[in-house]
XYZ file of C-alpha atoms in Angstrom:
384
model
C -25.970 48.052 29.501
C -28.560 46.989 32.029
C -31.868 48.849 31.956
C -32.050 52.013 34.059
C -33.350 51.409 37.569
C -33.014 47.623 37.358
C -31.073 46.186 40.268
C -30.063 42.625 41.072
C -28.487 41.457 44.293
C -27.830 37.952 43.011
C -24.520 37.121 41.369
C -24.857 35.904 37.780
C -23.316 32.580 36.672
C -20.717 34.377 34.528
C -19.595 36.309 37.614
C -19.286 33.115 39.666
C -17.305 31.567 36.814
C -15.096 34.660 36.679
C -14.380 34.483 40.418
C -13.119 30.905 40.079
C -9.916 32.237 38.494
C -9.273 34.168 41.682
C -9.142 30.936 43.664
C -5.904 30.258 41.805
C -4.784 33.883 42.110
C -5.171 33.861 45.904
C -3.356 30.518 46.137
C -0.477 32.036 44.176
C -0.366 35.108 46.420
C -0.274 33.049 49.623
C 2.343 30.602 48.313
C 4.517 33.459 47.066
C 4.308 35.141 50.467
C 5.168 31.869 52.182
C 8.346 31.538 50.123
C 9.346 35.212 50.538
C 8.980 35.833 54.278
C 11.316 38.829 54.466
C 10.421 42.521 54.722
C 11.275 42.994 51.042
C 9.303 39.887 50.100
C 6.265 41.066 52.062
C 6.384 44.450 50.292
C 6.644 42.779 46.884
C 3.764 40.393 47.581
C 1.631 43.220 48.983
C 2.179 45.132 45.727
C 1.276 42.109 43.608
C -1.821 41.435 45.704
C -2.827 45.085 45.260
C -2.761 44.643 41.491
C -4.670 41.340 41.649
C -7.279 42.914 43.909
C -7.655 46.074 41.820
C -8.203 44.039 38.663
C -10.928 42.014 40.410
C -12.435 45.121 42.029
C -12.877 47.032 38.775
C -14.349 43.937 37.119
C -16.888 43.534 39.933
C -17.909 47.184 39.712
C -18.234 47.045 35.921
C -20.839 44.297 36.231
C -23.052 46.735 38.140
C -23.923 48.337 34.811
C -23.747 45.431 32.373
C -26.286 42.794 31.386
C -24.727 39.428 32.346
C -26.828 37.627 29.735
C -25.282 39.643 26.881
C -22.945 37.680 24.617
C -20.424 40.533 24.445
C -20.398 40.854 28.225
C -19.681 37.142 28.538
C -16.834 37.440 26.049
C -15.458 40.397 28.040
C -15.512 38.322 31.222
C -13.828 35.441 29.430
C -10.998 37.699 28.279
C -10.657 39.178 31.751
C -10.444 35.639 33.148
C -7.592 34.872 30.764
C -5.810 38.037 31.858
C -6.278 37.099 35.528
C -4.942 33.615 34.803
C -1.866 35.146 33.144
C -1.313 37.438 36.134
C -1.578 34.446 38.464
C 0.926 32.431 36.452
C 3.390 35.315 36.359
C 2.937 36.323 40.005
C 5.494 34.025 41.743
C 8.341 35.328 39.542
C 6.972 38.789 38.777
C 10.177 40.363 40.109
C 12.286 38.038 38.000
C 11.692 36.566 34.555
C 7.878 36.836 34.526
C 7.557 40.571 35.157
C 6.445 41.356 31.610
C 3.816 38.571 31.636
C 2.321 39.928 34.864
C 2.369 43.548 33.673
C 0.957 42.809 30.203
C -1.956 40.815 31.617
C -2.746 43.417 34.261
C -2.568 46.365 31.877
C -4.526 44.453 29.234
C -7.339 43.816 31.714
C -7.458 47.360 33.092
C -7.226 49.189 29.776
C -9.335 46.695 27.833
C -12.178 46.728 30.349
C -12.260 50.528 30.566
C -12.245 50.843 26.758
C -15.089 48.327 26.447
C -17.151 50.199 29.037
C -16.488 53.605 27.462
C -17.824 52.311 24.134
C -20.681 50.200 25.552
C -21.961 53.073 27.713
C -21.429 55.906 25.212
C -24.139 58.529 25.407
C -24.558 57.844 29.128
C -22.737 59.699 31.895
C -20.956 56.432 32.684
C -19.466 56.440 29.192
C -17.764 59.735 29.950
C -16.734 58.446 33.385
C -15.094 55.391 31.875
C -13.255 57.591 29.396
C -11.642 59.301 32.376
C -10.907 55.939 33.960
C -9.384 54.746 30.679
C -7.009 57.730 30.732
C -5.917 56.906 34.297
C -5.520 53.187 33.562
C -3.486 53.906 30.437
C -1.205 56.297 32.331
C -0.628 53.744 35.078
C -0.256 51.023 32.439
C 2.734 52.790 30.905
C 4.454 52.662 34.295
C 3.615 48.977 34.760
C 5.096 48.107 31.362
C 8.192 50.266 31.820
C 8.794 48.715 35.228
C 8.738 45.215 33.737
C 12.000 45.984 31.883
C 13.864 47.278 34.943
C 15.919 45.464 37.572
C 13.985 44.175 40.635
C 14.676 47.182 42.872
C 13.752 49.779 40.254
C 10.786 47.634 39.201
C 9.446 47.645 42.736
C 9.641 51.433 42.941
C 8.046 52.063 39.550
C 5.314 49.480 40.143
C 4.522 50.981 43.547
C 4.018 54.354 41.863
C 1.862 52.698 39.187
C -0.329 50.997 41.798
C -0.718 54.259 43.716
C -1.889 55.927 40.478
C -4.431 53.154 39.930
C -5.750 53.053 43.490
C -5.771 56.833 43.986
C -7.787 57.574 40.836
C -11.210 57.363 42.550
C -9.982 59.541 45.419
C -9.235 62.302 42.890
C -12.592 61.736 41.138
C -10.718 60.561 38.037
C -9.744 64.148 37.254
C -7.665 64.184 34.062
C -6.333 67.073 31.929
C -8.727 67.850 29.085
C -11.393 65.429 30.377
C -12.528 67.040 33.608
C -13.720 64.915 36.509
C -15.984 61.946 37.115
C -17.349 62.579 40.645
C -18.390 59.535 42.647
C -22.040 60.613 42.776
C -22.186 60.191 38.969
C -21.442 56.445 39.318
C -24.832 54.924 40.249
C -24.268 51.593 41.959
C -26.115 48.526 43.188
C -25.045 48.172 46.846
C -26.515 44.711 47.372
C -24.845 43.331 44.262
C -21.470 44.752 45.285
C -21.939 43.333 48.771
C -22.670 39.885 47.367
C -19.597 39.950 45.104
C -17.335 41.011 47.966
C -18.764 38.427 50.333
C -18.027 35.826 47.679
C -14.388 36.769 47.216
C -13.865 36.839 50.992
C -15.214 33.280 51.189
C -12.796 32.331 48.379
C -9.919 33.670 50.492
C -11.064 31.608 53.485
C -11.564 28.550 51.288
C -7.993 28.835 50.059
C -6.863 28.482 53.679
C -8.774 25.222 53.972
C -7.043 23.950 50.834
C -3.661 24.879 52.306
C -4.465 23.060 55.554
C -5.492 19.927 53.710
C -2.501 19.858 51.364
C 0.012 20.678 54.110
C -1.288 17.973 56.434
C -1.511 15.344 53.674
C 2.123 15.958 52.654
C 3.491 15.289 56.145
C 5.150 11.930 56.738
C 4.211 10.866 59.331
C 1.215 12.951 60.385
C 1.905 13.863 64.004
C -0.575 14.615 66.772
C 0.844 18.166 66.976
C 0.156 18.703 63.255
C -3.431 17.469 63.675
C -3.954 19.817 66.617
C -2.463 22.698 64.595
C -4.842 21.901 61.729
C -7.862 21.815 64.046
C -6.778 25.104 65.594
C -6.366 26.581 62.123
C -9.872 25.485 61.174
C -11.325 27.028 64.329
C -9.421 30.224 63.541
C -10.945 30.354 60.058
C -14.390 29.640 61.456
C -14.265 32.501 63.961
C -12.910 34.831 61.255
C -15.860 33.858 59.052
C -18.180 34.311 62.018
C -16.791 37.738 62.906
C -17.228 38.808 59.278
C -20.737 37.523 58.661
C -22.105 38.462 62.069
C -21.466 42.018 60.900
C -20.970 42.261 57.139
C -23.579 39.629 56.343
C -26.212 42.076 57.554
C -24.690 45.545 57.314
C -23.641 45.324 53.676
C -27.277 45.342 52.646
C -28.428 48.504 50.940
C -30.989 49.116 53.648
C -28.292 49.169 56.330
C -25.937 52.124 56.406
C -24.662 54.699 53.945
C -25.308 53.529 50.365
C -23.642 56.484 48.623
C -21.056 55.572 45.994
C -18.280 57.200 48.035
C -19.164 55.077 51.069
C -19.383 51.941 48.937
C -15.985 52.727 47.403
C -14.391 52.791 50.863
C -16.354 49.781 52.121
C -15.716 47.513 49.154
C -12.824 48.770 47.024
C -10.579 49.572 49.991
C -11.874 47.914 53.173
C -12.466 44.528 51.592
C -8.976 44.591 50.085
C -7.605 44.637 53.629
C -9.996 41.946 54.843
C -9.114 39.604 51.980
C -5.405 40.327 52.481
C -5.825 39.482 56.166
C -7.419 36.145 55.277
C -4.464 35.363 52.972
C -1.954 36.066 55.764
C -4.020 33.847 58.077
C -3.640 31.033 55.522
C 0.138 31.475 55.566
C 0.196 31.442 59.377
C -1.760 28.180 59.460
C 0.717 26.458 57.156
C 3.631 27.742 59.247
C 2.092 26.489 62.500
C 1.385 23.063 61.010
C 4.952 22.663 59.778
C 6.798 24.552 62.572
C 6.588 23.429 66.178
C 8.732 26.290 67.448
C 7.743 29.936 67.649
C 9.864 32.182 65.446
C 9.228 35.790 64.350
C 7.601 34.690 61.063
C 5.075 32.515 62.922
C 4.224 35.278 65.397
C 3.975 38.078 62.838
C 1.769 36.120 60.426
C -0.417 34.616 63.166
C -1.112 38.020 64.705
C -0.688 40.090 61.536
C -3.424 38.341 59.535
C -6.235 39.138 61.987
C -4.834 42.664 62.510
C -4.948 43.432 58.780
C -8.454 41.960 58.658
C -9.548 44.156 61.583
C -8.129 47.263 59.894
C -10.376 46.534 56.917
C -13.311 45.707 59.176
C -12.957 49.018 61.012
C -12.765 50.943 57.726
C -15.844 49.077 56.514
C -17.823 50.042 59.620
C -16.763 53.678 59.464
C -17.674 53.829 55.770
C -21.145 52.346 56.079
C -22.329 53.532 59.464
C -19.723 55.862 60.978
C -19.430 53.412 63.889
C -16.325 53.610 66.074
C -16.174 49.767 66.206
C -14.996 49.831 69.834
C -14.892 46.027 70.170
C -12.597 45.805 67.160
C -10.147 48.310 68.593
C -10.051 46.299 71.827
C -9.423 43.107 69.832
C -6.620 44.817 67.886
C -4.921 45.899 71.125
C -5.248 42.362 72.501
C -3.650 40.949 69.352
C -0.767 43.401 69.651
C -0.204 42.224 73.220
C -0.186 38.602 72.021
C 2.316 39.537 69.329
C 4.675 41.341 71.719
C 4.597 38.445 74.192
C 5.133 35.921 71.392
C 8.153 37.799 70.058
C 9.577 38.273 73.554
C 9.243 34.623 74.577
C 10.160 33.234 71.166
C 11.261 29.592 71.127
C 10.351 29.078 74.790
C 6.673 28.657 73.846
C 5.130 26.400 71.182
C 3.700 27.962 68.017
C 0.305 26.527 68.962
C 0.210 28.823 72.012
C 0.305 31.949 69.832
C -2.341 30.476 67.562
C -4.571 29.592 70.497
C -4.314 33.086 71.973
C -5.166 34.647 68.621
C -8.155 32.358 68.134
C -9.369 33.242 71.638
C -9.274 36.966 70.819
C -11.040 36.594 67.462
C -13.535 34.086 68.872
C -14.496 36.509 71.623
C -14.911 39.254 69.035
C -17.151 37.007 66.930
C -19.415 36.254 69.905
C -19.572 39.925 70.940
C -20.399 40.938 67.353
C -23.111 38.302 67.132
C -24.730 39.407 70.385
C -24.451 43.087 69.494
C -25.941 42.544 66.035
C -28.800 40.502 67.452
C -29.498 43.143 70.085
C -29.520 45.894 67.453
C -31.878 43.869 65.252
C -34.271 43.318 68.174
C -34.305 47.019 68.999
C -35.020 47.878 65.352
C -37.872 45.362 65.210
C -39.317 46.729 68.445
């Protein structure tokens, strides 16, 4: 365990190495979504992403209390990387022949990490907290493993319940029969370190979109002018999404800015960033669709508009968690995106897919500029 009172905002090399596995995991999520663009497919991929995210989230939080230079901690991270790699490999066919591989790797990571922490932090309040978490993870793990042996429909239902158990545990303060509770205020955290980890994984999600753009364009034969324009538009879209994020989160995730209580950090990072990363993944899918599809169909419209909307939902939750802000500009942007989506669905094939992408980029670009100006104005007022 790290020494009491010692905080570090920088991300250790072992944590950066650990996050590399999630480059592959996010690629697998986006490619699986791309090949399952139906309402059932979206629900399945959302469930699988939830598990991938929750495994990463708990690993990031665990490193708040561990010494990254410890040999045992490095071994733990190595084992968690292997589990994440197994989840990623099993993800595309998790509702077919690879369900058990996905479930075993996920449960192994969640239960193994909690058990390690309960032992490593014994004698400290966090040791007791992780004992409660271990009980929750084990209970959910039983459902994950049982679901792996069921048919796809039953598996989806059981796994949804299992994910709800996992994600809801902090909301119920890890209350478990015979163990009591582990209230959020008894989980001391390092806000700046958590912020840095979450910024990093968001950049990974955006980087995956750049990989998709490059691979999609390079596989076209021949490479058309429309495809080049779609790629450039996709890049601009990613840039303004990055800008909108860092104009706000790059400053406001610091411990000195906003509510730094563990409950607020839980909402801002465990939940809000899940939505923002998910939004970036959907944006990646929309870019590939626009590069390869000249016409506007429902899948193009829903992913092009849906990605930024999911991102904004997370962004709004983040703001409310840290500062209680109403995020008025983000609500306006969300309404504008909905209008773009309705028009795109109504006009359908009569407009090119690039038109929907351009309108979406215009909305998010305007939001990025407004956020930048607002943040700069707030900083000037604080300095004054």
